[in-house]
Coordinates of C-alpha atoms and ligand atoms in Angstrom, one line a residue:
M1 CA 0.5 -61.4 28.9
Y2 CA 1.1 -59.6 25.5
D3 CA -1.2 -56.8 24.4
L4 CA -1.6 -58.1 20.8
L5 CA -0.6 -61.3 19.2
L6 CA -0.5 -61.7 15.4
R7 CA -0.6 -65.4 14.4
H8 CA 0.3 -67.1 11.1
G9 CA 2.0 -64.2 9.3
Q10 CA 4.5 -64.4 6.5
L11 CA 7.0 -61.8 7.5
L12 CA 8.8 -59.9 4.7
Q13 CA 12.3 -59.2 6.1
S14 CA 14.6 -56.4 5.1
D15 CA 16.8 -58.8 3.1
G16 CA 13.8 -59.8 1.0
T17 CA 13.3 -63.2 2.5
I18 CA 9.8 -64.3 3.8
V19 CA 9.4 -66.4 6.9
A20 CA 6.4 -67.9 8.7
V21 CA 6.0 -66.3 12.1
D22 CA 3.8 -65.2 15.0
L23 CA 4.4 -61.7 16.3
A24 CA 3.8 -60.4 19.8
I25 CA 3.4 -56.7 20.7
Q26 CA 3.6 -55.2 24.1
Q27 CA 3.5 -51.5 25.2
G28 CA 3.8 -50.3 21.6
V29 CA 6.9 -52.4 20.9
I30 CA 7.5 -55.6 19.0
A31 CA 8.2 -57.9 21.9
A32 CA 8.7 -61.3 20.1
I33 CA 8.9 -62.8 16.6
A34 CA 9.0 -66.6 16.5
P35 CA 7.7 -69.5 14.5
Q36 CA 5.1 -70.1 17.2
I37 CA 4.3 -68.0 20.3
T38 CA 2.2 -69.8 23.0
E39 CA 2.0 -67.1 25.6
P40 CA -1.4 -65.5 25.9
A41 CA -2.4 -62.0 24.7
K42 CA -5.3 -59.6 25.4
Q43 CA -6.1 -59.6 21.7
E44 CA -5.3 -62.0 18.9
L45 CA -5.5 -61.8 15.1
D46 CA -5.2 -64.8 12.8
L47 CA -3.4 -63.4 9.7
Q48 CA -4.0 -66.7 7.7
G49 CA -0.7 -66.6 5.9
Q50 CA -0.9 -63.0 4.7
L51 CA 2.2 -60.9 4.1
V52 CA 3.5 -58.8 7.0
S53 CA 5.5 -55.8 6.0
P54 CA 6.7 -52.6 7.5
P55 CA 4.3 -49.7 6.7
F56 CA 4.4 -47.8 3.4
V57 CA 6.4 -44.5 3.5
E58 CA 5.1 -41.5 1.6
S59 CA 8.3 -39.7 1.1
H60 CA 6.9 -36.8 -1.0
I61 CA 3.5 -35.3 -0.9
H62 CA 1.9 -31.8 -0.9
L63 CA -0.9 -32.0 1.8
D64 CA -1.6 -28.3 1.7
S65 CA -2.9 -28.5 -1.9
A66 CA -4.4 -32.0 -1.7
L67 CA -8.1 -32.3 -2.6
T68 CA -8.4 -28.9 -4.2
V69 CA -8.7 -30.2 -7.8
G70 CA -10.8 -27.8 -10.0
E71 CA -10.5 -24.9 -7.5
P72 CA -10.7 -22.3 -8.8
R73 CA -10.2 -24.1 -12.2
W74 CA -9.0 -27.3 -13.8
N75 CA -5.4 -27.5 -15.1
Q76 CA -6.3 -27.8 -18.8
S77 CA -2.8 -27.8 -20.2
G78 CA -1.6 -30.3 -17.6
T79 CA 1.7 -28.5 -17.2
L80 CA 3.7 -27.8 -14.0
F81 CA 3.5 -24.1 -14.7
E82 CA -0.3 -23.9 -15.2
G83 CA -0.5 -25.8 -11.9
I84 CA 1.6 -23.2 -10.1
E85 CA -0.6 -20.4 -11.6
I86 CA -3.8 -22.2 -10.4
W87 CA -2.3 -22.8 -6.9
R88 CA -1.3 -19.1 -6.7
D89 CA -5.0 -18.2 -7.0
R90 CA -6.3 -21.0 -4.8
K91 CA -3.9 -20.3 -2.0
Q92 CA -5.3 -16.7 -1.6
N93 CA -8.3 -18.4 0.1
L94 CA -6.4 -20.8 2.4
S95 CA -7.6 -20.9 6.0
L96 CA -6.1 -22.9 8.9
E97 CA -9.3 -25.1 9.0
D98 CA -9.2 -25.6 5.2
V99 CA -5.6 -26.8 5.2
K100 CA -6.0 -29.0 8.3
T101 CA -9.3 -30.7 7.1
R102 CA -7.9 -31.6 3.7
A103 CA -4.6 -32.7 5.1
I104 CA -6.1 -35.0 7.8
T105 CA -8.6 -36.4 5.2
T106 CA -5.7 -37.3 2.9
L107 CA -3.6 -38.8 5.7
K108 CA -6.5 -41.0 6.8
Q109 CA -6.9 -42.1 3.2
Q110 CA -3.2 -43.0 3.1
A111 CA -3.2 -44.7 6.5
M112 CA -6.1 -46.9 5.4
Q113 CA -3.9 -48.0 2.7
G114 CA -0.9 -48.8 4.9
V115 CA 1.0 -45.5 5.0
L116 CA 2.3 -44.6 8.5
F117 CA 5.2 -42.3 7.7
V118 CA 4.8 -39.2 5.6
R119 CA 6.9 -36.3 4.4
T120 CA 4.9 -33.3 3.2
H121 CA 5.9 -30.1 1.7
A122 CA 4.2 -26.9 2.9
D123 CA 4.2 -23.8 0.7
V124 CA 5.9 -21.0 2.6
S125 CA 5.7 -18.3 -0.2
E126 CA 2.8 -16.5 1.5
A127 CA 3.4 -13.9 4.3
S128 CA 0.7 -15.5 6.5
L129 CA 2.5 -19.0 6.5
I130 CA -1.0 -20.5 6.9
A131 CA -0.1 -23.7 5.0
L132 CA 2.9 -24.3 7.2
Q133 CA 1.0 -23.4 10.4
G134 CA -1.8 -25.8 9.5
L135 CA 0.5 -28.7 8.6
L136 CA 2.5 -28.2 11.8
E137 CA -0.7 -28.4 13.8
V138 CA -1.7 -31.5 11.8
R139 CA 1.7 -33.1 12.7
E140 CA 0.8 -32.7 16.3
T141 CA -2.9 -33.8 15.9
V142 CA -2.0 -37.1 14.1
K143 CA 1.1 -38.0 15.9
D144 CA -0.5 -40.9 17.8
W145 CA -1.2 -42.8 14.6
I146 CA 1.0 -41.4 11.8
T147 CA 4.4 -39.7 11.7
L148 CA 4.5 -36.5 9.7
Q149 CA 7.6 -34.5 8.6
V150 CA 7.0 -31.0 7.2
V151 CA 9.3 -29.4 4.7
A152 CA 9.3 -25.6 4.3
F153 CA 8.8 -25.4 0.5
P154 CA 9.3 -22.0 -1.2
Q155 CA 6.9 -22.7 -4.1
D156 CA 7.6 -19.3 -5.7
G157 CA 11.4 -19.3 -5.1
I158 CA 13.5 -18.2 -2.2
F159 CA 14.5 -15.1 -4.2
G160 CA 11.3 -14.9 -6.2
S161 CA 10.2 -11.9 -4.1
S162 CA 11.9 -9.8 -1.4
Q163 CA 10.0 -11.4 1.5
N164 CA 10.5 -15.1 0.7
D165 CA 14.0 -15.5 2.2
H166 CA 12.8 -14.1 5.5
L167 CA 9.7 -16.4 5.4
M168 CA 12.1 -19.4 5.1
E169 CA 13.9 -18.3 8.2
Q170 CA 10.6 -17.8 10.0
A171 CA 9.5 -21.3 8.9
M172 CA 12.6 -22.8 10.5
E173 CA 11.8 -20.9 13.7
M174 CA 8.2 -22.2 13.7
G175 CA 9.6 -25.8 13.6
A176 CA 9.6 -27.1 10.0
D177 CA 11.5 -30.4 9.9
A178 CA 13.3 -29.8 6.6
V179 CA 14.4 -27.0 4.3
G180 CA 13.0 -27.1 0.8
G181 CA 13.8 -25.3 -2.4
I182 CA 13.0 -25.0 -6.1
P183 CA 16.2 -23.8 -7.8
H184 CA 14.9 -24.4 -11.4
Y185 CA 12.0 -22.0 -10.8
E186 CA 14.1 -19.1 -9.3
L187 CA 14.2 -16.0 -11.6
T188 CA 17.6 -16.7 -12.9
R189 CA 20.1 -19.6 -13.0
E190 CA 22.3 -17.6 -10.7
D191 CA 19.4 -17.2 -8.2
G192 CA 18.9 -20.9 -8.4
V193 CA 22.5 -21.6 -7.5
K194 CA 22.3 -19.0 -4.7
S195 CA 19.1 -20.6 -3.4
V196 CA 20.8 -24.0 -3.0
H197 CA 23.7 -22.4 -1.0
R198 CA 21.1 -20.6 1.1
I199 CA 19.2 -23.9 1.8
F200 CA 22.4 -25.6 3.1
E201 CA 23.1 -22.5 5.2
L202 CA 19.6 -22.7 6.8
A203 CA 19.8 -26.4 7.4
Q204 CA 23.1 -26.1 9.2
K205 CA 22.0 -23.1 11.2
Y206 CA 18.8 -24.8 12.4
D207 CA 20.1 -28.5 12.3
R208 CA 17.4 -29.6 9.8
L209 CA 17.1 -32.0 6.9
I210 CA 17.0 -30.8 3.3
D211 CA 14.6 -31.8 0.6
I212 CA 14.8 -29.8 -2.6
H213 CA 12.5 -29.9 -5.7
C214 CA 15.4 -30.1 -8.0
D215 CA 15.4 -29.8 -11.8
E216 CA 11.7 -30.7 -12.1
I217 CA 11.7 -29.6 -15.8
D218 CA 12.6 -31.3 -19.1
D219 CA 15.3 -28.7 -19.8
D220 CA 18.5 -30.6 -20.3
Q221 CA 20.4 -27.4 -19.2
S222 CA 18.8 -27.4 -15.7
R223 CA 21.8 -28.6 -13.7
F224 CA 21.1 -27.8 -10.1
L225 CA 21.6 -31.4 -9.0
E226 CA 25.3 -31.0 -9.4
V227 CA 25.1 -27.9 -7.1
V228 CA 23.2 -29.9 -4.5
G229 CA 25.7 -32.7 -4.8
A230 CA 28.7 -30.4 -4.4
C231 CA 27.2 -28.6 -1.4
A232 CA 26.4 -32.0 0.2
I233 CA 30.0 -33.2 -0.3
R234 CA 31.4 -30.0 1.2
A235 CA 29.0 -30.0 4.2
G236 CA 29.4 -33.7 4.7
M237 CA 25.6 -34.1 5.1
G238 CA 24.6 -36.1 2.1
S239 CA 22.4 -38.7 3.9
R240 CA 20.4 -35.8 5.4
V241 CA 19.8 -34.3 1.9
T242 CA 17.2 -35.3 -0.6
A243 CA 16.9 -34.3 -4.3
S244 CA 13.3 -34.7 -5.3
H245 CA 12.1 -35.2 -8.9
T246 CA 15.4 -34.5 -10.8
T247 CA 13.5 -35.1 -14.0
A248 CA 16.0 -33.1 -16.1
F249 CA 18.4 -36.0 -15.3
G250 CA 16.3 -38.0 -17.8
S251 CA 17.1 -35.5 -20.5
Y252 CA 20.8 -34.9 -19.9
N253 CA 23.3 -36.2 -22.6
N254 CA 25.0 -39.4 -21.5
A255 CA 28.5 -37.8 -21.3
Y256 CA 27.3 -35.4 -18.7
A257 CA 25.0 -37.9 -17.0
F258 CA 27.8 -40.4 -16.4
K259 CA 30.1 -37.6 -15.1
L260 CA 27.3 -36.6 -12.7
L261 CA 26.7 -40.1 -11.5
G262 CA 30.4 -40.1 -10.4
L263 CA 29.9 -37.0 -8.4
L264 CA 26.6 -38.3 -6.9
H265 CA 28.4 -41.4 -5.8
R266 CA 30.4 -39.4 -3.4
T267 CA 27.4 -37.8 -1.7
E268 CA 25.0 -40.3 0.0
L269 CA 22.2 -38.2 -1.3
N270 CA 18.6 -39.5 -1.3
F271 CA 16.5 -39.3 -4.5
I272 CA 12.8 -39.2 -4.8
A273 CA 11.0 -39.9 -8.1
N274 CA 7.3 -39.2 -8.3
P275 CA 6.3 -41.3 -11.3
L276 CA 2.5 -40.7 -11.3
I277 CA 3.0 -37.0 -11.5
N278 CA 6.1 -36.7 -13.7
I279 CA 4.8 -39.0 -16.4
T280 CA 1.8 -36.7 -16.7
L281 CA 3.4 -33.3 -16.1
Q282 CA 6.6 -33.6 -18.1
G283 CA 7.1 -34.0 -21.8
R284 CA 4.2 -31.5 -22.4
T285 CA 6.2 -29.4 -24.8
D286 CA 7.4 -32.4 -26.7
T287 CA 5.8 -33.6 -29.9
Y288 CA 7.2 -37.1 -30.7
P289 CA 9.2 -38.9 -29.5
K290 CA 7.7 -37.7 -26.1
R291 CA 9.9 -38.0 -23.1
R292 CA 8.8 -39.9 -20.0
G293 CA 10.1 -37.1 -17.7
V294 CA 11.2 -39.3 -14.9
T295 CA 14.7 -39.3 -13.5
R296 CA 17.2 -42.2 -14.0
V297 CA 15.7 -44.4 -11.3
K298 CA 17.1 -47.7 -12.5
E299 CA 20.7 -46.3 -13.0
L300 CA 20.7 -44.6 -9.6
W301 CA 19.4 -47.8 -8.0
Q302 CA 22.0 -49.9 -9.9
Q303 CA 24.7 -47.7 -8.5
G304 CA 23.5 -48.4 -5.0
M305 CA 22.1 -45.0 -4.3
N306 CA 19.0 -44.5 -2.2
V307 CA 15.9 -43.9 -4.3
S308 CA 12.3 -43.7 -3.0
F309 CA 9.0 -43.1 -4.8
G310 CA 6.5 -40.5 -3.7
H311 CA 2.8 -39.9 -4.6
D312 CA 3.5 -36.1 -4.8
C313 CA 0.0 -34.9 -5.4
V314 CA -3.5 -36.2 -4.7
Q315 CA -6.3 -34.4 -6.6
D316 CA -4.7 -31.0 -6.8
P317 CA -3.7 -28.4 -9.5
W318 CA -0.9 -30.6 -10.7
Y319 CA -2.6 -34.0 -10.7
S320 CA -6.3 -34.5 -10.7
L321 CA -6.2 -38.2 -9.9
G322 CA -4.8 -40.5 -7.2
T323 CA -6.1 -42.1 -4.0
G324 CA -2.8 -42.0 -1.9
N325 CA -2.1 -45.7 -2.6
M326 CA 1.6 -46.3 -2.6
L327 CA 1.2 -49.6 -4.6
D328 CA -0.2 -47.4 -7.4
V329 CA 3.0 -45.3 -7.2
A330 CA 5.3 -48.4 -7.2
S331 CA 3.4 -49.9 -10.1
M332 CA 3.7 -46.7 -12.2
G333 CA 7.4 -46.4 -11.3
L334 CA 7.9 -50.0 -12.4
H335 CA 6.3 -49.3 -15.7
V336 CA 7.8 -45.9 -16.5
C337 CA 11.3 -46.8 -15.4
Q338 CA 11.0 -50.3 -17.1
M339 CA 11.9 -52.1 -13.9
T340 CA 10.4 -55.4 -14.8
G341 CA 13.1 -57.8 -13.8
T342 CA 12.4 -59.7 -10.6
A343 CA 15.0 -57.9 -8.5
E344 CA 13.7 -54.6 -10.1
I345 CA 10.1 -55.3 -9.2
D346 CA 11.2 -56.0 -5.6
A347 CA 13.2 -52.8 -5.6
C348 CA 10.1 -50.8 -6.6
Y349 CA 8.4 -52.2 -3.5
D350 CA 11.4 -51.2 -1.4
M351 CA 11.2 -47.7 -2.8
V352 CA 7.8 -47.2 -1.0
T353 CA 9.0 -48.8 2.2
W354 CA 12.6 -49.2 3.4
N355 CA 14.1 -46.7 1.0
G356 CA 11.5 -44.1 1.9
A357 CA 12.4 -44.6 5.6
R358 CA 16.0 -44.0 4.8
T359 CA 15.1 -40.8 3.0
L360 CA 13.1 -39.6 6.0
N361 CA 16.1 -40.5 8.3
I362 CA 14.0 -42.8 10.4
S363 CA 15.6 -46.1 9.7
D364 CA 16.6 -46.6 13.3
R365 CA 12.9 -46.9 14.3
Y366 CA 11.5 -48.5 11.1
G367 CA 11.1 -52.2 10.4
V368 CA 9.4 -55.2 11.8
E369 CA 12.1 -56.3 14.3
V370 CA 12.1 -57.1 18.0
G371 CA 12.6 -54.0 20.0
K372 CA 11.3 -51.6 17.4
P373 CA 8.1 -49.6 17.6
A374 CA 5.2 -51.9 16.5
N375 CA 4.3 -50.3 13.2
L376 CA 3.4 -52.8 10.5
I377 CA 0.9 -53.7 7.8
V378 CA -0.7 -56.9 6.7
L379 CA -1.2 -57.3 3.0
D380 CA -3.5 -59.8 1.2
A381 CA -0.5 -60.9 -0.9
R382 CA 2.1 -63.6 -1.2
D383 CA 5.1 -61.4 -1.9
R384 CA 6.2 -58.0 -3.2
Y385 CA 5.5 -58.9 -6.8
D386 CA 2.0 -60.1 -6.0
A387 CA 1.4 -57.0 -3.9
I388 CA 2.3 -54.6 -6.7
R389 CA 0.7 -56.5 -9.5
R390 CA -2.7 -56.8 -7.8
R391 CA -2.5 -53.5 -5.7
A392 CA -3.1 -55.8 -2.8
I393 CA -5.6 -54.8 -0.1
V394 CA -4.0 -53.8 3.2
S395 CA -6.0 -56.0 5.6
Y396 CA -4.6 -54.6 8.9
V397 CA -2.7 -51.5 9.8
I398 CA -1.0 -51.7 13.2
S399 CA 0.2 -48.3 14.4
Q400 CA 2.3 -47.8 17.6
G401 CA 1.2 -51.2 18.9
K402 CA -2.5 -50.9 18.3
L403 CA -4.8 -51.9 15.5
L404 CA -5.6 -48.7 13.5
V405 CA -7.5 -50.0 10.5
S406 CA -8.9 -53.3 9.2
T407 CA -10.2 -53.8 5.7
E408 CA -12.1 -56.8 4.3
P409 CA -11.1 -57.9 0.8
P410 CA -13.9 -57.3 -1.7
K411 CA -16.0 -60.4 -2.6
T412 CA -16.8 -61.1 -6.2
I413 CA -19.4 -63.8 -7.2
W414 CA -19.5 -65.4 -10.6
H415 CA -23.1 -66.1 -11.5
R416 CA -22.9 -68.5 -14.4
E417 CA -21.6 -72.0 -15.0
Ligands
FE2_501 FE1 6.5 -32.0 -5.3

């Protein structure tokens, strides 16, 4: 007898095809997928032809600052740099309880909307390392229903003060999953280059992934992506490395951009664009025409490179809006990157699912396939296009073989003839 049987689903497969199936789950694993399963189960759900998909992947979020909007003040200029100033004040008051409560509330909000894999950055620029400690404890607390990766993120630069390099090393010893960085915010260009080398050194020493906030600025001279690419080629670890944001790439002249694409092609790097945040943060010093401030998503995707979309911020000093819904992210990405062709729309959905899993280096355990851990979502949608266009409700979230969340679609009544 199976533990859970899902009847009448429309399974979205990794090649984009959709097939009518029943799915059986036993001991946390997908035990069978077939047009019809007749064996009994302890629990059954009739999906009534809804779309079955692997869960959404949040590949880039800052849980330590989530839900702090307006504390101690609102970001009136809307710039990245005012956001960093506000956060510098707010983080003086961080406590373990404060970080954990806001992080878990945000994760629940995301899980309710189908997110079961999350990579968060934790600011490690404070001697107390409270944000990191809190998020590592949260990783443990939530592990039965959501998988969390924590990046040690030196918000104020690895060489921004004398203590920060040591704090990075300490963060690795505490168990951060990935080494972060912010080369464009280091005190000088040389420090930025040095920071990228230091990040690779730490990742190799502690055997960790890398996820760098890279060139998150409109400055067309911010060129740390090429340094990341070169280090990845020499270290032979491109698939374990992620370049987040890379918004300056949108401002590079084409001669340089095409040369850079050639270099990137050799790397297997992962890219993360955060369209909700970058469309609002970037271009703030422009008059008109005003830049979109998002990296060359379409071109990277066309070149076959792995690109995912992240939410980045939920109600914090950098972005006052957001609910943690990855279909909002995919929709904004689709608009800002002008990915309106049919294959492009489907690709935007993949950027918050399969591509995100590849970025997190979890592809081996991700996907709705027999033998894999039973993590899946059921969407009130026909296909990927329908899901993004209507921001479809996630009717069921199945995590590690068990029903985690169910949501009834809202009911609207028309009262006139
Ligand atoms: Fe970020």
